[in-house]
Each structure stands twice: as C-alpha cells, then as structure tokens.
PDB file of C-alpha atoms in Angstrom:
ATOM      1  CA  UNK T1441      43.259  36.370-122.516  1.00  0.00           C
ATOM      2  CA  UNK T1442      41.879  38.507-119.721  1.00  0.00           C
ATOM      3  CA  UNK T1443      41.676  37.355-116.128  1.00  0.00           C
ATOM      4  CA  UNK T1444      37.889  37.462-116.355  1.00  0.00           C
ATOM      5  CA  UNK T1445      37.914  35.184-119.391  1.00  0.00           C
ATOM      6  CA  UNK T1446      40.294  32.792-117.662  1.00  0.00           C
ATOM      7  CA  UNK T1447      37.985  32.692-114.662  1.00  0.00           C
ATOM      8  CA  UNK T1448      34.999  31.820-116.828  1.00  0.00           C
ATOM      9  CA  UNK T1449      36.922  29.067-118.571  1.00  0.00           C
ATOM     10  CA  UNK T1450      38.105  27.697-115.257  1.00  0.00           C
ATOM     11  CA  UNK T1451      34.535  27.089-114.147  1.00  0.00           C
ATOM     12  CA  UNK T1452      34.355  24.105-116.496  1.00  0.00           C
ATOM     13  CA  UNK T1453      36.523  21.902-114.329  1.00  0.00           C
ATOM     14  CA  UNK T1454      38.056  21.571-110.910  1.00  0.00           C
ATOM     15  CA  UNK T1455      41.813  21.506-110.446  1.00  0.00           C
ATOM     16  CA  UNK T1456      43.636  19.405-107.864  1.00  0.00           C
ATOM     17  CA  UNK T1457      44.399  22.494-105.802  1.00  0.00           C
ATOM     18  CA  UNK T1458      40.705  23.457-105.809  1.00  0.00           C
ATOM     19  CA  UNK T1459      39.788  20.052-104.440  1.00  0.00           C
ATOM     20  CA  UNK T1460      42.626  20.204-101.924  1.00  0.00           C
ATOM     21  CA  UNK T1461      41.667  23.568-100.446  1.00  0.00           C
ATOM     22  CA  UNK T1462      38.004  22.502-100.354  1.00  0.00           C
ATOM     23  CA  UNK T1463      38.940  19.328 -98.490  1.00  0.00           C
ATOM     24  CA  UNK T1464      41.152  21.197 -96.023  1.00  0.00           C
ATOM     25  CA  UNK T1465      38.445  23.740 -95.200  1.00  0.00           C
ATOM     26  CA  UNK T1466      35.761  21.070 -94.893  1.00  0.00           C
ATOM     27  CA  UNK T1467      37.897  18.845 -92.656  1.00  0.00           C
ATOM     28  CA  UNK T1468      39.087  21.659 -90.392  1.00  0.00           C
ATOM     29  CA  UNK T1469      35.621  23.039 -89.769  1.00  0.00           C
ATOM     30  CA  UNK T1470      34.149  19.562 -89.595  1.00  0.00           C
ATOM     31  CA  UNK T1471      36.422  18.825 -86.645  1.00  0.00           C
ATOM     32  CA  UNK T1472      36.068  22.259 -85.056  1.00  0.00           C
ATOM     33  CA  UNK T1473      32.276  22.291 -85.173  1.00  0.00           C
ATOM     34  CA  UNK T1474      31.701  18.686 -84.105  1.00  0.00           C
ATOM     35  CA  UNK T1475      31.603  19.653 -80.387  1.00  0.00           C
ATOM     36  CA  UNK T1476      29.028  22.321 -81.247  1.00  0.00           C
ATOM     37  CA  UNK T1477      26.533  19.597 -82.135  1.00  0.00           C
ATOM     38  CA  UNK T1478      26.671  18.367 -78.547  1.00  0.00           C
ATOM     39  CA  UNK T1479      26.403  21.907 -77.204  1.00  0.00           C
ATOM     40  CA  UNK T1480      23.472  22.808 -79.445  1.00  0.00           C
ATOM     41  CA  UNK T1481      21.649  19.556 -78.655  1.00  0.00           C
ATOM     42  CA  UNK T1482      22.176  19.981 -74.911  1.00  0.00           C
ATOM     43  CA  UNK T1483      21.027  23.598 -74.923  1.00  0.00           C
ATOM     44  CA  UNK T1484      17.974  22.692 -76.993  1.00  0.00           C
ATOM     45  CA  UNK T1485      17.002  19.885 -74.621  1.00  0.00           C
ATOM     46  CA  UNK T1486      17.594  21.632 -71.315  1.00  0.00           C
ATOM     47  CA  UNK T1487      17.283  25.335 -72.089  1.00  0.00           C
ATOM     48  CA  UNK T1488      15.682  26.842 -75.169  1.00  0.00           C
ATOM     49  CA  UNK T1489      15.629  26.388 -78.945  1.00  0.00           C
ATOM     50  CA  UNK T1490      16.256  30.116 -79.128  1.00  0.00           C
ATOM     51  CA  UNK T1491      19.590  29.860 -77.319  1.00  0.00           C
ATOM     52  CA  UNK T1492      20.587  26.824 -79.369  1.00  0.00           C
ATOM     53  CA  UNK T1493      20.328  28.820 -82.601  1.00  0.00           C
ATOM     54  CA  UNK T1494      22.920  31.416 -81.555  1.00  0.00           C
ATOM     55  CA  UNK T1495      25.899  29.490 -82.948  1.00  0.00           C
ATOM     56  CA  UNK T1496      24.177  27.740 -85.860  1.00  0.00           C
ATOM     57  CA  UNK T1497      25.848  30.037 -88.394  1.00  0.00           C
ATOM     58  CA  UNK T1498      29.249  28.471 -87.736  1.00  0.00           C
ATOM     59  CA  UNK T1499      28.130  25.267 -89.459  1.00  0.00           C
ATOM     60  CA  UNK T1500      27.721  27.237 -92.692  1.00  0.00           C
ATOM     61  CA  UNK T1501      31.296  28.587 -92.847  1.00  0.00           C
ATOM     62  CA  UNK T1502      32.695  26.005 -95.324  1.00  0.00           C
ATOM     63  CA  UNK T1503      29.693  26.523 -97.589  1.00  0.00           C
ATOM     64  CA  UNK T1504      30.527  30.226 -97.733  1.00  0.00           C
ATOM     65  CA  UNK T1505      34.316  30.159 -97.598  1.00  0.00           C
ATOM     66  CA  UNK T1506      34.961  27.608-100.349  1.00  0.00           C
ATOM     67  CA  UNK T1507      32.874  29.407-103.015  1.00  0.00           C
ATOM     68  CA  UNK T1508      34.416  32.727-101.988  1.00  0.00           C
ATOM     69  CA  UNK T1509      37.940  31.385-102.458  1.00  0.00           C
ATOM     70  CA  UNK T1510      37.647  29.262-105.603  1.00  0.00           C
ATOM     71  CA  UNK T1511      34.385  30.545-107.167  1.00  0.00           C
ATOM     72  CA  UNK T1512      33.416  27.372-108.980  1.00  0.00           C
ATOM     73  CA  UNK T1513      30.023  25.687-109.399  1.00  0.00           C
ATOM     74  CA  UNK T1514      29.448  22.984-106.801  1.00  0.00           C
ATOM     75  CA  UNK T1515      31.845  24.524-104.288  1.00  0.00           C
ATOM     76  CA  UNK T1516      29.249  25.256-101.595  1.00  0.00           C
ATOM     77  CA  UNK T1517      27.813  21.749-101.774  1.00  0.00           C
ATOM     78  CA  UNK T1518      31.210  20.028-101.793  1.00  0.00           C
ATOM     79  CA  UNK T1519      32.448  22.057 -98.830  1.00  0.00           C
ATOM     80  CA  UNK T1520      29.312  21.088 -96.918  1.00  0.00           C
ATOM     81  CA  UNK T1521      29.574  17.419 -97.929  1.00  0.00           C
ATOM     82  CA  UNK T1522      33.129  17.154 -96.605  1.00  0.00           C
ATOM     83  CA  UNK T1523      32.186  18.859 -93.331  1.00  0.00           C
ATOM     84  CA  UNK T1524      29.280  16.439 -92.882  1.00  0.00           C
ATOM     85  CA  UNK T1525      31.309  13.321 -93.701  1.00  0.00           C
ATOM     86  CA  UNK T1526      33.936  14.317 -91.141  1.00  0.00           C
ATOM     87  CA  UNK T1527      31.227  14.716 -88.509  1.00  0.00           C
ATOM     88  CA  UNK T1528      29.339  11.450 -89.135  1.00  0.00           C
ATOM     89  CA  UNK T1529      31.307   9.358 -86.581  1.00  0.00           C
ATOM     90  CA  UNK T1530      31.695  12.134 -84.001  1.00  0.00           C
ATOM     91  CA  UNK T1531      28.310  13.834 -83.740  1.00  0.00           C
ATOM     92  CA  UNK T1532      25.143  12.767 -81.874  1.00  0.00           C
ATOM     93  CA  UNK T1533      23.069  12.489 -85.060  1.00  0.00           C
ATOM     94  CA  UNK T1534      25.272   9.979 -86.898  1.00  0.00           C
ATOM     95  CA  UNK T1535      24.445   9.728 -90.599  1.00  0.00           C
ATOM     96  CA  UNK T1536      21.556  12.119 -89.997  1.00  0.00           C
ATOM     97  CA  UNK T1537      24.031  14.984 -90.180  1.00  0.00           C
ATOM     98  CA  UNK T1538      24.148  14.416 -93.947  1.00  0.00           C
ATOM     99  CA  UNK T1539      20.780  16.155 -94.106  1.00  0.00           C
ATOM    100  CA  UNK T1540      22.794  19.371 -93.831  1.00  0.00           C
ATOM    101  CA  UNK T1541      23.889  18.802 -97.429  1.00  0.00           C
ATOM    102  CA  UNK T1542      20.298  19.384 -98.514  1.00  0.00           C
ATOM    103  CA  UNK T1543      19.258  21.998 -95.961  1.00  0.00           C
ATOM    104  CA  UNK T1544      22.523  23.983 -95.949  1.00  0.00           C
ATOM    105  CA  UNK T1545      24.630  23.183 -98.996  1.00  0.00           C
ATOM    106  CA  UNK T1546      21.973  23.239-101.714  1.00  0.00           C
ATOM    107  CA  UNK T1547      20.441  26.638-100.777  1.00  0.00           C
ATOM    108  CA  UNK T1548      23.917  28.220-100.617  1.00  0.00           C
ATOM    109  CA  UNK T1549      24.859  26.717-103.965  1.00  0.00           C
ATOM    110  CA  UNK T1550      21.703  28.115-105.542  1.00  0.00           C
ATOM    111  CA  UNK T1551      22.392  31.571-104.082  1.00  0.00           C
ATOM    112  CA  UNK T1552      25.932  31.705-105.484  1.00  0.00           C
ATOM    113  CA  UNK T1553      24.780  30.240-108.792  1.00  0.00           C
ATOM    114  CA  UNK T1554      22.293  33.092-109.181  1.00  0.00           C
ATOM    115  CA  UNK T1555      25.130  35.620-108.841  1.00  0.00           C
ATOM    116  CA  UNK T1556      27.376  33.487-111.101  1.00  0.00           C
ATOM    117  CA  UNK T1557      29.945  33.262-108.276  1.00  0.00           C
ATOM    118  CA  UNK T1558      30.884  36.919-108.722  1.00  0.00           C
ATOM    119  CA  UNK T1559      29.328  38.859-105.836  1.00  0.00           C
ATOM    120  CA  UNK T1560      30.993  38.379-102.458  1.00  0.00           C
ATOM    121  CA  UNK T1561      30.642  41.679-100.620  1.00  0.00           C
ATOM    122  CA  UNK T1562      29.878  41.606 -96.899  1.00  0.00           C
ATOM    123  CA  UNK T1563      26.330  42.702 -97.660  1.00  0.00           C
ATOM    124  CA  UNK T1564      25.855  39.927-100.209  1.00  0.00           C
ATOM    125  CA  UNK T1565      27.339  37.254 -97.949  1.00  0.00           C
ATOM    126  CA  UNK T1566      25.150  38.318 -95.028  1.00  0.00           C
ATOM    127  CA  UNK T1567      21.990  38.529 -97.130  1.00  0.00           C
ATOM    128  CA  UNK T1568      22.743  35.072 -98.511  1.00  0.00           C
ATOM    129  CA  UNK T1569      23.259  33.784 -94.981  1.00  0.00           C
ATOM    130  CA  UNK T1570      19.979  35.257 -93.831  1.00  0.00           C
ATOM    131  CA  UNK T1571      18.096  33.574 -96.675  1.00  0.00           C
ATOM    132  CA  UNK T1572      19.703  30.131 -96.802  1.00  0.00           C
ATOM    133  CA  UNK T1573      18.981  29.347 -93.145  1.00  0.00           C
ATOM    134  CA  UNK T1574      15.221  29.476 -93.715  1.00  0.00           C
ATOM    135  CA  UNK T1575      14.810  25.982 -95.261  1.00  0.00           C
ATOM    136  CA  UNK T1576      17.260  24.520 -92.746  1.00  0.00           C
ATOM    137  CA  UNK T1577      15.490  26.054 -89.770  1.00  0.00           C
ATOM    138  CA  UNK T1578      12.123  24.958 -91.119  1.00  0.00           C
ATOM    139  CA  UNK T1579      13.324  21.362 -91.517  1.00  0.00           C
ATOM    140  CA  UNK T1580      14.862  21.450 -88.035  1.00  0.00           C
ATOM    141  CA  UNK T1581      11.656  22.822 -86.538  1.00  0.00           C
ATOM    142  CA  UNK T1582       9.605  20.038 -88.100  1.00  0.00           C
ATOM    143  CA  UNK T1583      12.069  17.310 -87.066  1.00  0.00           C
ATOM    144  CA  UNK T1584      12.293  18.480 -83.462  1.00  0.00           C
ATOM    145  CA  UNK T1585       8.597  19.155 -82.921  1.00  0.00           C
ATOM    146  CA  UNK T1586       8.672  22.934 -82.738  1.00  0.00           C
ATOM    147  CA  UNK T1587       4.951  22.862 -83.590  1.00  0.00           C
ATOM    148  CA  UNK T1588       4.360  22.076 -79.912  1.00  0.00           C
ATOM    149  CA  UNK T1589       6.142  25.250 -78.804  1.00  0.00           C
ATOM    150  CA  UNK T1590       4.590  28.718 -78.451  1.00  0.00           C
ATOM    151  CA  UNK T1591       4.681  30.514 -81.838  1.00  0.00           C
ATOM    152  CA  UNK T1592       6.711  33.381 -80.389  1.00  0.00           C
ATOM    153  CA  UNK T1593       9.488  30.946 -79.419  1.00  0.00           C
ATOM    154  CA  UNK T1594       9.584  29.474 -82.917  1.00  0.00           C
ATOM    155  CA  UNK T1595       9.638  32.918 -84.540  1.00  0.00           C
ATOM    156  CA  UNK T1596      12.315  34.356 -82.251  1.00  0.00           C
ATOM    157  CA  UNK T1597      14.385  31.203 -82.698  1.00  0.00           C
ATOM    158  CA  UNK T1598      14.155  31.677 -86.451  1.00  0.00           C
ATOM    159  CA  UNK T1599      15.232  35.314 -86.209  1.00  0.00           C
ATOM    160  CA  UNK T1600      18.199  34.360 -84.031  1.00  0.00           C
ATOM    161  CA  UNK T1601      19.177  31.698 -86.576  1.00  0.00           C
ATOM    162  CA  UNK T1602      18.948  34.240 -89.403  1.00  0.00           C
ATOM    163  CA  UNK T1603      21.233  36.700 -87.606  1.00  0.00           C
ATOM    164  CA  UNK T1604      23.645  33.927 -86.651  1.00  0.00           C
ATOM    165  CA  UNK T1605      23.958  32.612 -90.198  1.00  0.00           C
ATOM    166  CA  UNK T1606      24.355  36.103 -91.615  1.00  0.00           C
ATOM    167  CA  UNK T1607      27.095  37.055 -89.138  1.00  0.00           C
ATOM    168  CA  UNK T1608      28.799  33.808 -88.047  1.00  0.00           C
ATOM    169  CA  UNK T1609      28.239  32.199 -91.442  1.00  0.00           C
ATOM    170  CA  UNK T1610      28.511  34.705 -94.268  1.00  0.00           C
ATOM    171  CA  UNK T1611      30.402  37.608 -92.689  1.00  0.00           C
ATOM    172  CA  UNK T1612      32.816  35.506 -90.626  1.00  0.00           C
ATOM    173  CA  UNK T1613      33.629  33.240 -93.575  1.00  0.00           C
ATOM    174  CA  UNK T1614      34.492  36.270 -95.698  1.00  0.00           C
ATOM    175  CA  UNK T1615      36.578  37.841 -92.930  1.00  0.00           C
ATOM    176  CA  UNK T1616      38.564  34.634 -92.385  1.00  0.00           C
ATOM    177  CA  UNK T1617      39.143  34.137 -96.114  1.00  0.00           C
ATOM    178  CA  UNK T1618      40.254  37.763 -96.526  1.00  0.00           C
ATOM    179  CA  UNK T1619      42.749  37.413 -93.678  1.00  0.00           C
ATOM    180  CA  UNK T1620      44.186  34.257 -95.228  1.00  0.00           C
ATOM    181  CA  UNK T1621      44.303  35.896 -98.662  1.00  0.00           C
ATOM    182  CA  UNK T1622      46.372  38.773 -97.286  1.00  0.00           C
ATOM    183  CA  UNK T1623      49.199  36.334 -96.587  1.00  0.00           C
ATOM    184  CA  UNK T1624      49.470  35.604-100.317  1.00  0.00           C
ATOM    185  CA  UNK T1625      48.833  31.865-100.072  1.00  0.00           C
ATOM    186  CA  UNK T1626      45.623  32.206-102.089  1.00  0.00           C
ATOM    187  CA  UNK T1627      47.053  34.297-104.923  1.00  0.00           C
ATOM    188  CA  UNK T1628      46.609  31.444-107.399  1.00  0.00           C
ATOM    189  CA  UNK T1629      42.906  31.145-106.588  1.00  0.00           C
ATOM    190  CA  UNK T1630      40.036  33.310-107.788  1.00  0.00           C
ATOM    191  CA  UNK T1631      39.978  35.303-104.547  1.00  0.00           C
ATOM    192  CA  UNK T1632      43.644  36.227-104.987  1.00  0.00           C
ATOM    193  CA  UNK T1633      43.167  37.209-108.618  1.00  0.00           C
ATOM    194  CA  UNK T1634      40.169  39.354-107.694  1.00  0.00           C
ATOM    195  CA  UNK T1635      42.189  41.136-105.008  1.00  0.00           C
ATOM    196  CA  UNK T1636      45.006  41.803-107.468  1.00  0.00           C
ATOM    197  CA  UNK T1637      42.541  43.300-109.954  1.00  0.00           C
ATOM    198  CA  UNK T1638      41.235  45.640-107.258  1.00  0.00           C
ATOM    199  CA  UNK T1639      44.787  46.798-106.534  1.00  0.00           C
TER     200      UNK T1639
END
C-alpha cells in the first residue's frame, strides 16, 4: 500500500498521537496568546483598531499548524477549540472567546477541506490566512461598533488584519512546523511522511 493510500485511509479516524499533538499545540498557544487578548483590547480602547489588528494572526497559528502536521478533517477546528478553552478563564472576554471557534476555526477548516488537506505551500497558507480573517474581522467590527468609525479606519484595519493572518498565522505556522519536523519528532505524522517523499 502506498503512502498516499495510507494517508487517505488514515483520514477516517484520529489516533491517540494525533489528539495528543493537537492538544499540546492548542494548550501551548492558548497560554502564550492569552496575554495578547489584554494587549489587543487595551490598544483598541486607547489607541486604534488598526494597531490592534497587527498581531491578530498569532491567534490563528494552531488552526494552521495542526492541519499542516496531521492533515486530518476537523484538525483546524479542534486546534482552535483547545486554544479557546485554555483561554476562557484567563482572557478578558471569558466564554465569549469561544466565538473564535466559529469565526476562526470553521473558515480554516473549510479552506483545508477544499484542498483535501494536501496543499500546504507558503503561498497556499498565506492565501488561506488572508481569506479566513474576513468573517472574523467582520464579526469583530460589528461587535465592537466599528460602524461608528471613519470608513478608512475600518478598511485599513481590515487590510492590516489580512496581512497579519497571512504572515503571523499561515506563514509562521508553517515555518514553526517545518523547523520542528526537521528534528525528526514528526516523522510518524503526515508532515514527516510528506517530507520523506520529497527527499
């Protein structure tokens, strides 16, 4: 049986190691990005919604990294769910942070589903990042009353968010996963098998 066939068969179910690596990534970035919620909220209140969007892409890293490593349906959503659950007790929005599952996780899952979890080039990851932020930014703009701001501020804020999610979300997630994969610890996952095929 070819590696490609094995990969297709593996999409039918999650293994314990798949769940473990998803949990680890979600927990780590859930803890690391929790302080960013305070920073983003403070900047948005006292400075500008444009500046607050600069780091928004970091919140998308688990949703990109998990699918890139294990390449299974549901991986983007599960990575986002774990990140959100970790942040519930330590972020200023409380349970409201779970909205990220809908605004962040679902669009990413749809994007990877369209490509059948096979295309993970830098270009693809960045394009995906640029697209998936649109519903999230729209929901954020509605929730925080961006309609009262000058249109140019809303538009520029959206463009900053798009660039941030493309670079700090898609591209950075791929770069981090590639660096980890080079150590050999991910050889038993889809990313490791794909790298071996390229060699």
